[in-house]
Coordinates of C-alpha atoms in Angstrom, one line a residue:
Chain A
M1 CA 182.6 255.0 -139.8
S2 CA 179.8 257.5 -139.4
D3 CA 177.7 255.5 -141.8
L4 CA 177.8 252.5 -139.6
P5 CA 174.3 253.0 -138.1
I6 CA 172.8 253.5 -141.6
F7 CA 174.7 250.4 -142.7
L8 CA 173.4 248.4 -139.8
Q9 CA 169.9 249.6 -140.5
R10 CA 170.2 248.6 -144.1
N11 CA 171.6 245.1 -143.3
W12 CA 169.6 244.5 -140.2
G13 CA 168.2 241.2 -141.4
T14 CA 171.6 239.8 -142.4
F15 CA 173.1 241.0 -139.1
V16 CA 170.4 239.4 -136.9
N17 CA 170.6 236.2 -138.9
A18 CA 174.4 236.1 -138.5
L19 CA 174.2 236.9 -134.8
G20 CA 171.6 234.2 -134.2
T21 CA 173.7 231.6 -136.0
H22 CA 176.8 232.7 -134.1
L23 CA 175.0 232.4 -130.7
K24 CA 173.5 229.0 -131.6
L25 CA 176.7 227.6 -132.8
S26 CA 178.9 228.7 -129.9
F27 CA 176.4 227.9 -127.2
S28 CA 175.7 224.5 -128.5
A29 CA 179.4 223.8 -128.8
V30 CA 180.0 224.9 -125.2
A31 CA 176.9 223.0 -123.9
I32 CA 177.9 219.8 -125.6
G33 CA 181.5 220.4 -124.5
I34 CA 180.3 220.6 -120.8
C35 CA 178.2 217.4 -121.2
I36 CA 181.3 215.6 -122.5
A37 CA 184.1 217.2 -120.4
V38 CA 182.5 217.3 -116.9
P39 CA 181.7 213.6 -116.7
T40 CA 185.0 212.7 -118.3
G41 CA 186.8 215.0 -115.9
I42 CA 185.1 213.3 -112.9
L43 CA 185.9 209.9 -114.4
L44 CA 189.6 210.9 -114.7
T45 CA 189.8 211.8 -111.0
R46 CA 189.0 208.1 -110.3
F47 CA 191.9 207.0 -112.5
P48 CA 194.7 209.4 -111.8
K49 CA 197.3 207.4 -113.8
A50 CA 195.2 207.5 -117.0
A51 CA 194.3 211.1 -116.3
K52 CA 197.8 212.4 -117.0
K53 CA 197.9 210.7 -120.4
V54 CA 194.4 211.8 -121.4
L55 CA 195.0 215.4 -120.4
A56 CA 198.3 215.5 -122.3
G57 CA 196.6 214.1 -125.4
V58 CA 193.8 216.6 -125.3
G59 CA 196.3 219.3 -124.6
V60 CA 198.2 218.4 -127.8
L61 CA 194.9 218.5 -129.7
Q62 CA 194.3 222.0 -128.4
T63 CA 197.6 223.3 -129.8
V64 CA 196.5 222.5 -133.4
P65 CA 195.7 225.9 -134.8
S66 CA 191.9 226.3 -135.3
M67 CA 192.4 227.2 -139.0
V68 CA 194.3 223.9 -139.5
M69 CA 191.6 222.0 -137.6
F70 CA 188.8 223.4 -139.8
G71 CA 190.9 222.5 -142.8
L72 CA 191.4 219.0 -141.6
A73 CA 187.8 218.5 -140.7
M74 CA 186.4 219.7 -144.0
P75 CA 187.5 216.8 -146.2
L76 CA 186.2 214.4 -143.6
L77 CA 182.9 216.0 -142.6
G78 CA 182.2 218.3 -145.6
I79 CA 181.1 221.9 -145.5
G80 CA 178.5 223.3 -143.2
I81 CA 177.4 223.8 -139.7
R82 CA 178.0 220.2 -138.7
T83 CA 181.8 220.5 -139.3
A84 CA 182.0 223.7 -137.5
L85 CA 180.2 222.3 -134.5
V86 CA 182.4 219.2 -134.3
V87 CA 185.6 221.3 -134.3
L88 CA 184.3 223.8 -131.8
I89 CA 183.2 221.1 -129.4
I90 CA 186.7 219.6 -129.6
Y91 CA 188.1 223.0 -128.6
S92 CA 185.6 223.6 -125.9
I93 CA 186.5 220.4 -124.1
L94 CA 190.0 221.0 -122.8
P95 CA 189.5 224.0 -120.4
I96 CA 186.5 222.4 -118.9
L97 CA 188.0 218.9 -118.7
R98 CA 191.2 220.2 -117.1
N99 CA 189.4 222.4 -114.6
T100 CA 187.0 219.6 -113.6
Y101 CA 189.9 217.3 -113.1
T102 CA 192.1 219.7 -111.1
G103 CA 189.2 221.2 -109.3
I104 CA 188.2 217.8 -107.8
S105 CA 191.8 216.5 -107.4
E106 CA 192.8 219.5 -105.4
I107 CA 190.1 219.4 -102.8
P108 CA 191.9 219.1 -99.5
E109 CA 192.1 215.5 -98.4
K110 CA 190.5 216.2 -95.0
Y111 CA 187.1 216.7 -96.6
I112 CA 187.4 213.5 -98.5
I113 CA 188.5 211.6 -95.4
A114 CA 185.7 213.1 -93.4
A115 CA 183.1 212.3 -96.1
R116 CA 184.3 208.7 -96.4
G117 CA 184.6 208.2 -92.7
M118 CA 181.0 209.4 -92.2
G119 CA 179.8 206.8 -94.6
M120 CA 179.2 208.6 -97.9
N121 CA 179.3 206.4 -101.0
G122 CA 181.1 207.5 -104.1
F123 CA 178.1 209.2 -105.7
Q124 CA 177.1 211.0 -102.5
M125 CA 180.6 212.2 -102.1
L126 CA 180.6 213.6 -105.6
M127 CA 177.2 215.4 -105.3
R128 CA 177.6 216.7 -101.7
V129 CA 181.3 217.4 -101.4
E130 CA 183.4 217.2 -104.5
L131 CA 181.2 219.1 -107.0
P132 CA 180.3 221.9 -104.6
L133 CA 183.9 222.3 -103.6
A134 CA 185.2 222.2 -107.1
G135 CA 182.3 224.1 -108.5
S136 CA 184.0 227.5 -108.9
V137 CA 187.0 226.0 -110.6
I138 CA 184.8 224.0 -113.0
I139 CA 182.8 227.1 -113.8
S140 CA 185.9 229.2 -114.5
G141 CA 186.8 226.4 -117.0
I142 CA 183.5 226.9 -118.7
Q143 CA 183.9 230.6 -118.7
L144 CA 187.3 230.3 -120.4
S145 CA 185.9 227.8 -122.9
A146 CA 182.9 230.0 -123.7
V147 CA 185.1 233.1 -124.4
Y148 CA 187.4 231.0 -126.7
I149 CA 184.6 229.4 -128.6
I150 CA 182.7 232.7 -129.2
S151 CA 185.8 234.1 -130.8
W152 CA 186.6 231.0 -132.7
T153 CA 183.1 230.7 -134.1
T154 CA 184.0 233.6 -136.3
I155 CA 186.5 231.3 -138.1
A156 CA 183.7 228.7 -138.6
A157 CA 182.4 230.9 -141.4
L158 CA 185.3 229.5 -143.4
V159 CA 183.6 226.1 -143.6
G160 CA 180.3 227.7 -144.5
A161 CA 178.7 227.6 -141.1
G162 CA 177.7 231.3 -141.2
G163 CA 177.7 233.5 -138.1
L164 CA 179.4 236.8 -137.5
G165 CA 182.5 235.5 -139.2
D166 CA 180.6 235.6 -142.5
L167 CA 180.2 239.4 -142.2
I168 CA 183.9 239.7 -141.4
Y169 CA 185.1 237.7 -144.4
T170 CA 182.7 239.3 -146.8
G171 CA 183.8 242.7 -145.5
I172 CA 187.4 241.8 -146.0
M173 CA 186.8 240.5 -149.5
T174 CA 184.8 243.6 -150.6
Y175 CA 186.9 246.2 -148.7
N176 CA 183.8 247.1 -146.7
Y177 CA 185.0 248.2 -143.3
S178 CA 181.5 248.8 -141.9
M179 CA 180.7 245.2 -142.6
I180 CA 183.9 243.9 -141.0
L181 CA 183.1 246.0 -137.9
L182 CA 179.5 244.7 -137.9
G183 CA 180.9 241.2 -137.5
A184 CA 183.9 241.9 -135.3
A185 CA 182.5 244.3 -132.7
P186 CA 179.4 242.2 -131.7
A187 CA 181.6 239.1 -131.5
S188 CA 184.0 240.8 -129.0
I189 CA 181.1 242.3 -127.1
L190 CA 179.4 238.9 -127.0
A191 CA 182.6 237.3 -125.6
V192 CA 183.0 239.9 -122.8
L193 CA 179.3 239.8 -121.9
T194 CA 179.3 236.0 -121.7
S195 CA 182.3 236.0 -119.5
L196 CA 180.7 238.6 -117.2
L197 CA 177.5 236.7 -117.1
I198 CA 179.1 233.4 -116.2
G199 CA 181.3 235.1 -113.6
W200 CA 178.1 236.6 -112.1
L201 CA 176.3 233.2 -112.1
A202 CA 179.3 231.6 -110.5
R203 CA 179.3 234.1 -107.7
I204 CA 175.6 233.8 -106.9
A205 CA 175.8 230.0 -107.1
T206 CA 178.7 229.9 -104.6
P207 CA 177.5 229.0 -101.0
R208 CA 178.2 231.8 -98.5
G209 CA 180.7 229.6 -96.7
L210 CA 183.0 229.5 -99.7
R211 CA 182.9 233.2 -100.6
M212 CA 185.5 234.4 -98.1
Chain B
M1 CA 181.8 193.8 -72.0
V2 CA 183.8 193.9 -75.2
K3 CA 182.8 196.3 -77.9
I4 CA 185.7 196.1 -80.3
K5 CA 188.1 193.2 -80.5
F6 CA 191.3 192.9 -82.5
Q7 CA 192.4 189.4 -83.1
N8 CA 195.9 188.8 -84.5
V9 CA 195.6 191.9 -86.7
R10 CA 198.4 192.8 -89.1
K11 CA 198.7 195.6 -91.6
V12 CA 201.5 195.7 -94.1
Y13 CA 202.4 198.8 -96.1
N14 CA 205.2 198.4 -98.7
G15 CA 206.6 195.4 -97.0
T16 CA 206.7 196.9 -93.5
D17 CA 204.4 195.8 -90.7
V18 CA 202.7 198.9 -89.5
V19 CA 200.5 196.9 -87.3
D20 CA 202.0 193.6 -86.2
N21 CA 199.9 190.8 -84.7
L22 CA 197.8 193.2 -82.6
N23 CA 195.4 191.8 -80.0
L24 CA 193.3 194.2 -78.2
E25 CA 189.9 194.4 -76.5
V26 CA 188.1 197.7 -76.2
A27 CA 185.5 197.8 -73.4
T28 CA 181.9 199.0 -74.0
G29 CA 181.2 202.4 -72.7
K30 CA 184.8 203.1 -71.8
F31 CA 187.3 205.7 -73.0
T32 CA 190.2 203.9 -74.5
V33 CA 193.2 205.9 -75.7
L34 CA 195.8 204.7 -78.2
I35 CA 199.1 206.4 -77.7
G36 CA 202.7 205.9 -78.8
P37 CA 205.4 207.5 -80.8
S38 CA 204.7 208.4 -84.4
G39 CA 204.8 205.4 -86.7
C40 CA 203.7 203.0 -83.9
G41 CA 200.5 202.2 -85.8
K42 CA 197.9 203.9 -83.6
T43 CA 196.2 205.8 -86.4
T44 CA 196.2 202.7 -88.6
T45 CA 194.6 200.7 -85.8
L46 CA 191.9 203.3 -85.4
K47 CA 191.2 203.4 -89.1
M48 CA 190.7 199.7 -89.3
V49 CA 187.7 199.9 -87.0
N50 CA 185.6 201.8 -89.6
R51 CA 187.3 200.1 -92.5
L52 CA 189.1 203.1 -93.9
V53 CA 191.9 200.7 -93.8
D54 CA 191.5 197.0 -94.2
P55 CA 193.8 194.6 -92.3
S56 CA 196.2 192.5 -94.2
A57 CA 195.6 189.6 -91.8
G58 CA 193.6 188.9 -88.7
E59 CA 190.0 189.8 -87.7
I60 CA 188.3 192.7 -86.1
F61 CA 184.9 192.2 -84.3
I62 CA 182.4 194.7 -83.2
E63 CA 180.0 193.3 -80.7
G64 CA 181.0 189.9 -81.9
K65 CA 180.4 190.6 -85.6
N66 CA 183.4 190.3 -87.9
I67 CA 183.5 193.7 -89.6
S68 CA 184.9 192.3 -92.9
D69 CA 181.4 190.8 -93.4
L70 CA 179.7 194.2 -93.1
N71 CA 179.2 196.8 -95.8
P72 CA 181.8 199.5 -95.1
V73 CA 179.5 202.4 -95.9
D74 CA 176.8 201.1 -93.5
L75 CA 179.4 200.4 -90.9
R76 CA 180.8 203.9 -91.0
R77 CA 177.4 205.5 -90.6
R78 CA 177.0 203.8 -87.3
I79 CA 180.5 204.8 -86.1
G80 CA 181.3 208.4 -85.2
Y81 CA 184.5 209.7 -86.7
V82 CA 186.5 212.9 -85.7
I83 CA 189.7 213.8 -87.4
Q84 CA 192.5 216.2 -86.4
Q85 CA 192.0 218.5 -89.4
I86 CA 188.3 218.8 -88.4
G87 CA 187.1 218.6 -92.0
L88 CA 183.8 220.5 -91.6
F89 CA 182.5 221.0 -95.1
P90 CA 183.0 224.7 -95.9
N91 CA 180.1 224.7 -98.4
M92 CA 177.6 223.7 -95.7
T93 CA 176.2 225.5 -92.7
I94 CA 176.8 224.2 -89.2
A95 CA 173.4 222.6 -89.2
Q96 CA 174.0 221.0 -92.6
N97 CA 177.3 219.7 -91.4
I98 CA 175.8 218.1 -88.3
E99 CA 173.0 216.6 -90.4
V100 CA 175.3 214.9 -92.8
V101 CA 174.8 211.4 -91.4
P102 CA 171.2 211.9 -90.4
R103 CA 170.5 212.8 -94.0
L104 CA 172.4 209.7 -95.2
L105 CA 170.1 207.7 -93.0
H106 CA 167.0 209.5 -94.3
W107 CA 165.9 211.0 -91.1
P108 CA 162.8 213.3 -91.5
K109 CA 163.5 217.0 -91.4
Q110 CA 161.9 217.8 -88.0
K111 CA 163.9 215.0 -86.3
R112 CA 167.1 216.3 -87.8
L113 CA 166.4 219.8 -86.8
D114 CA 165.5 218.8 -83.2
R115 CA 168.6 216.7 -82.9
T116 CA 170.9 219.5 -84.2
A117 CA 169.4 221.9 -81.7
E118 CA 169.8 219.4 -78.9
L119 CA 173.4 218.7 -79.8
L120 CA 174.4 222.4 -80.0
S121 CA 172.7 223.1 -76.6
M122 CA 174.7 220.2 -75.2
V123 CA 178.0 222.0 -75.7
G124 CA 176.6 225.4 -74.8
M125 CA 176.3 226.8 -78.3
D126 CA 173.0 228.6 -78.9
P127 CA 171.3 226.8 -81.8
Q128 CA 169.6 230.0 -83.1
Q129 CA 173.0 231.7 -83.2
F130 CA 175.0 229.0 -84.8
M131 CA 172.9 226.8 -87.0
N132 CA 173.0 228.9 -90.1
R133 CA 176.6 230.0 -89.8
Y134 CA 179.4 228.6 -91.9
P135 CA 182.5 226.9 -90.6
S136 CA 184.8 229.7 -91.7
E137 CA 182.9 232.0 -89.3
L138 CA 183.8 229.9 -86.3
S139 CA 187.0 229.7 -84.3
G140 CA 189.1 226.5 -84.4
G141 CA 187.8 225.3 -81.1
Q142 CA 184.2 225.9 -82.0
Q143 CA 184.8 224.1 -85.3
Q144 CA 186.1 221.0 -83.6
R145 CA 183.1 221.1 -81.2
I146 CA 180.9 220.9 -84.3
G147 CA 183.2 218.2 -85.6
V148 CA 182.5 216.2 -82.4
L149 CA 178.7 216.9 -82.6
R150 CA 178.6 215.9 -86.2
A151 CA 180.2 212.5 -85.2
L152 CA 177.6 212.1 -82.5
A153 CA 174.6 213.1 -84.5
V154 CA 173.0 209.7 -84.9
E155 CA 174.0 208.5 -81.4
P156 CA 176.6 206.0 -82.6
P157 CA 177.6 203.4 -80.1
I158 CA 181.3 203.9 -81.0
L159 CA 183.2 207.2 -81.5
L160 CA 186.6 207.2 -83.2
M161 CA 188.8 210.2 -82.6
D162 CA 192.1 210.7 -84.4
E163 CA 194.1 213.3 -82.6
P164 CA 191.1 215.5 -82.5
F165 CA 192.6 218.3 -80.4
G166 CA 196.1 218.1 -81.7
A167 CA 195.9 221.3 -83.7
L168 CA 194.2 223.5 -81.1
D169 CA 195.8 225.9 -78.7
P170 CA 196.4 224.6 -75.1
I171 CA 193.5 226.5 -73.5
T172 CA 190.9 225.4 -76.1
R173 CA 192.3 221.9 -76.0
E174 CA 191.8 221.7 -72.2
S175 CA 188.2 222.8 -72.4
L176 CA 187.4 220.4 -75.3
Q177 CA 189.0 217.6 -73.3
D178 CA 186.7 218.4 -70.4
E179 CA 183.7 218.5 -72.7
I180 CA 184.4 215.3 -74.5
K181 CA 184.9 213.4 -71.2
K182 CA 181.6 214.8 -69.9
L183 CA 179.8 213.9 -73.1
Q184 CA 181.3 210.4 -73.2
M185 CA 180.2 209.7 -69.6
K186 CA 176.8 211.2 -70.2
L187 CA 176.1 209.3 -73.4
G188 CA 177.9 206.1 -72.4
V189 CA 179.5 205.9 -75.9
T190 CA 182.6 203.7 -76.4
V191 CA 185.4 206.0 -77.4
L192 CA 188.6 205.0 -79.2
F193 CA 190.9 208.0 -79.1
V194 CA 194.4 208.5 -80.7
T195 CA 196.9 210.9 -79.3
H196 CA 200.6 211.3 -78.8
D197 CA 200.1 213.5 -75.7
M198 CA 200.5 211.6 -72.5
D199 CA 198.9 214.3 -70.4
E200 CA 195.8 214.1 -72.6
A201 CA 195.7 210.3 -72.3
I202 CA 196.0 210.4 -68.6
K203 CA 193.3 213.0 -68.3
L204 CA 190.8 211.2 -70.5
A205 CA 191.4 207.5 -70.5
D206 CA 189.8 204.7 -68.7
M207 CA 192.4 202.5 -70.4
I208 CA 195.6 203.6 -72.1
V209 CA 197.0 201.4 -74.8
L210 CA 200.6 202.3 -75.3
M211 CA 201.8 201.0 -78.7
R212 CA 205.2 200.5 -80.1
E213 CA 206.2 199.3 -83.5
G214 CA 202.7 198.0 -84.3
Q215 CA 202.2 196.1 -81.1
V216 CA 200.7 196.7 -77.7
E217 CA 203.4 197.5 -75.3
Q218 CA 201.1 198.0 -72.3
A219 CA 197.4 198.3 -71.9
A220 CA 196.3 199.5 -68.5
S221 CA 194.4 202.1 -66.6
P222 CA 196.3 205.4 -66.2
E223 CA 197.1 204.7 -62.6
K224 CA 198.4 201.3 -63.3
L225 CA 200.5 202.5 -66.2
L226 CA 202.1 205.2 -64.1
S227 CA 202.8 203.1 -61.1
D228 CA 203.7 199.8 -62.9
P229 CA 205.3 200.5 -66.3
V230 CA 206.1 197.1 -67.8
S231 CA 209.2 198.2 -69.6
D232 CA 211.8 201.0 -69.9
F233 CA 210.1 202.1 -73.0
V234 CA 206.9 202.7 -71.1
Q235 CA 208.7 204.4 -68.4
E236 CA 210.5 206.7 -70.8
F237 CA 207.3 207.4 -72.7
I238 CA 205.5 208.4 -69.6
G239 CA 208.2 210.9 -68.9
K240 CA 209.9 212.0 -65.8
K241 CA 207.2 214.5 -64.9
H242 CA 204.7 211.8 -64.3
L243 CA 206.9 209.7 -62.1
P244 CA 206.1 209.5 -58.5
T245 CA 208.2 212.0 -56.6
N246 CA 209.1 211.1 -53.1
Y247 CA 211.6 213.9 -52.4
D248 CA 210.5 216.8 -50.3
V249 CA 210.5 220.1 -52.1
E250 CA 213.6 221.8 -50.9
S251 CA 215.8 224.0 -53.1
V252 CA 214.9 226.5 -55.8
W253 CA 217.0 224.3 -58.1
E254 CA 214.4 221.5 -57.8
I255 CA 211.3 223.5 -58.4
M256 CA 212.4 226.1 -61.0
N257 CA 211.5 225.9 -64.7
P258 CA 214.9 225.5 -66.4
N259 CA 213.6 226.6 -69.8
A260 CA 213.9 230.3 -69.1
V261 CA 213.8 232.3 -72.3
T262 CA 217.0 234.3 -72.4
I263 CA 218.6 236.6 -74.9
A264 CA 222.1 238.0 -75.3
K265 CA 222.2 241.8 -74.8
T266 CA 223.8 242.3 -78.1
K267 CA 220.9 240.9 -80.1
G268 CA 218.6 243.1 -82.2
I269 CA 215.0 244.2 -81.4
N270 CA 213.5 242.2 -84.3
E271 CA 215.3 239.1 -83.2
S272 CA 213.9 239.5 -79.7
I273 CA 210.4 239.9 -80.9
A274 CA 210.8 236.8 -83.1
L275 CA 212.1 234.8 -80.1
M276 CA 209.1 236.0 -78.0
N277 CA 206.7 234.8 -80.7
K278 CA 208.5 231.5 -81.2
R279 CA 208.6 230.7 -77.5
N280 CA 205.3 232.3 -76.8
V281 CA 206.4 234.5 -73.9
D282 CA 205.8 238.1 -73.1
S283 CA 209.2 238.9 -71.5
L284 CA 212.8 238.0 -72.1
I285 CA 215.6 237.7 -69.7
I286 CA 218.6 239.7 -70.9
V287 CA 222.0 238.1 -70.2
D288 CA 225.6 238.8 -71.2
E289 CA 227.9 236.5 -73.0
N290 CA 228.4 234.4 -69.8
R291 CA 224.6 234.1 -69.2
K292 CA 225.0 236.6 -66.4
L293 CA 221.8 238.4 -65.6
E294 CA 221.4 241.9 -67.0
G295 CA 217.7 242.5 -66.6
I296 CA 214.4 241.8 -68.2
V297 CA 212.4 243.4 -71.0
S298 CA 208.7 243.0 -71.7
V299 CA 206.9 243.1 -75.0
E300 CA 205.3 246.4 -73.9
E301 CA 208.6 248.0 -73.5
I302 CA 209.8 246.8 -76.9
R303 CA 206.6 248.2 -78.5
A304 CA 207.0 251.5 -76.7
A305 CA 210.6 251.7 -78.0
G306 CA 209.4 250.9 -81.5
R307 CA 206.8 253.7 -81.3
Q308 CA 209.2 256.4 -80.4
E309 CA 211.3 255.6 -83.5
S310 CA 214.3 255.5 -81.2
R311 CA 217.6 254.4 -82.6
I312 CA 217.8 251.5 -80.2
R313 CA 219.1 248.6 -82.2
R314 CA 220.3 246.3 -79.5
I315 CA 218.1 244.8 -76.9
G316 CA 220.6 245.5 -74.2
D317 CA 220.2 249.2 -74.7
L318 CA 216.5 249.0 -73.9
G319 CA 215.4 250.1 -70.4
I320 CA 216.8 247.2 -68.5
R321 CA 215.1 247.0 -65.1
Q322 CA 215.9 245.3 -61.9
V323 CA 214.1 242.0 -61.4
P324 CA 213.5 239.9 -58.4
T325 CA 216.1 237.1 -58.2
I326 CA 216.7 234.2 -56.0
N327 CA 219.7 232.0 -55.5
I328 CA 219.2 228.5 -56.8
H329 CA 220.5 227.0 -53.6
S330 CA 217.9 228.9 -51.5
Q331 CA 214.9 227.1 -50.1
A332 CA 212.0 226.8 -52.4
R333 CA 209.8 228.2 -49.7
D334 CA 211.6 231.6 -49.9
A335 CA 210.8 231.7 -53.6
F336 CA 207.2 231.0 -53.0
D337 CA 207.1 233.7 -50.3
L338 CA 208.5 236.2 -52.7
I339 CA 205.9 235.2 -55.4
V340 CA 203.0 235.3 -53.0
N341 CA 203.9 238.6 -51.3
E342 CA 205.3 240.7 -54.1
N343 CA 203.4 239.1 -57.0
P344 CA 206.0 239.5 -59.7
R345 CA 205.4 237.8 -63.0
F346 CA 208.4 235.5 -62.3
I347 CA 211.6 235.3 -60.3
V348 CA 214.9 234.6 -62.0
A349 CA 216.9 231.8 -60.5
V350 CA 220.6 232.6 -60.4
D351 CA 223.7 231.3 -58.8
D352 CA 226.2 233.2 -56.6
E353 CA 227.6 234.9 -59.7
D354 CA 224.3 236.0 -61.1
I355 CA 224.3 233.3 -63.8
V356 CA 220.8 232.6 -65.0
Y357 CA 219.6 229.0 -64.5
G358 CA 215.9 229.2 -64.8
I359 CA 212.7 231.0 -63.5
V360 CA 210.3 230.4 -60.8
T361 CA 206.6 231.2 -61.6
K362 CA 203.3 230.6 -60.0
T363 CA 203.0 227.6 -62.2
S364 CA 206.2 226.2 -60.6
L365 CA 204.6 226.6 -57.3
V366 CA 201.5 224.7 -58.3
K367 CA 203.5 222.0 -59.9
A368 CA 205.7 221.6 -56.9
L369 CA 202.7 221.3 -54.6
A370 CA 201.0 218.8 -57.0
G371 CA 204.2 216.8 -57.0
V372 CA 204.1 216.5 -53.3
V373 CA 200.4 215.4 -53.4
W374 CA 201.2 213.0 -56.2
G375 CA 204.1 211.6 -54.3
D376 CA 202.0 211.0 -51.2
E377 CA 199.3 209.2 -53.1
T378 CA 201.6 206.8 -54.9
D379 CA 203.6 206.0 -51.8
V380 CA 200.6 204.5 -50.1

């Protein structure tokens, strides 16, 4: 283990490259996931009957082990970063979708009645009441999703997408513990830091009136 | 002048008529109270005015315009709406809450600010102090004051209030009732107010609309309703306490409060405290198994006993002290003399064998006097 710093120094270029790919891959997956899941979640609150079925369906998709999912995606989409991205996006959707839906559905009815009774239209209600009140629940969905995706991105190396997973698999195959560590440790640290960062952002974004 | 007119309005939910062929006219600038037992359709009636509920049949007119021809969103912005659960948005400051409708109507910033300050001052809340607070930092009474101001922000000609004070404690409720009545008279706004509390209706209303099973049972001024109930149902709903009393106040029996909170001496301390909390009293009358008076105990005494870590388990073992009593057959005047001269918290009304029947308090005295005055007025 003591040769880890030297190892890192020697493989600095490879490491930075892998880290960069890892970050790019997981953050694009979560970002695209947000763009899909938040609007869909909002839409589902308008159709509660359909919502149950959709959420159940996405839930089933989520239970497919990620290894299997990558395996299934490969014959269809080939090898490379595109396949990895598609699979990761699918995984990023559920926590955000579910939290957006529950966050908005569980807003106490009194706020909805008050908003409607004062003459807000659907869009105004969404922007001024529903999203602010469901915000912290939605953000915690994003937080959860981001943590998952950062760790699952390591598996994406299997379909040739690169990232920190590359270091781990290469390390395993060559019995090089330093290399395994060089992939695994930053991935874990990245997950924890991202979680903390999102948590902190959520806190400063919460209006004072909701913080108690 | 008629502000709101209901014409043969029906509302059917799951095959039942919640509102059944309702005809009603609400006068401009008056305080109209809808009252009735739960399920009588009063809230549904209210919600049809701002189209939160659309009628199954019939028409509703506001100033002669059929509201089904109006855009519901525009309509609601011109009608103030206050709900029992208050519903201030917790993510917005007090000022932002009050400015919800002004913003929807694109008022300029300075105009909104001035209006908010004006409204807060109107109910005696310092704008500087309250504007930037959040609802969670306010008491329930203050929150509902803001709820009312929010509804009045754009000076709507109509204000709908759905049991607005139902969740408040009695003292706060009283003061908000006074304020809303003052505001209503000052602003000349037409108020339609739902409650199930007859005292509240009598206090506030220019016209009381008593509803039963989706129809108007009687619509009349409070005086008229009290003196000329059209049916037994109305009579019963008004309740005995509001009936004209022509008897002279004579015996303790007639003026006492029969709902004295008693507890058997064998009960435990915790049970006693729970009972006090439940009935909201600060002392209990301790009785034996035959409701015979043993003494009284106050919450302070129970607390003191608790502090000493004494082994007292039963309430009867706790320092029972002598209490002023009066025989239920005595003259009420004697009870009042006792209250005025010795100033006890209350007098226990007992029979010849010390069995507890009720208590006499200062409130009983005031009520008895009010009853006499009321009786004189209605006899004329």
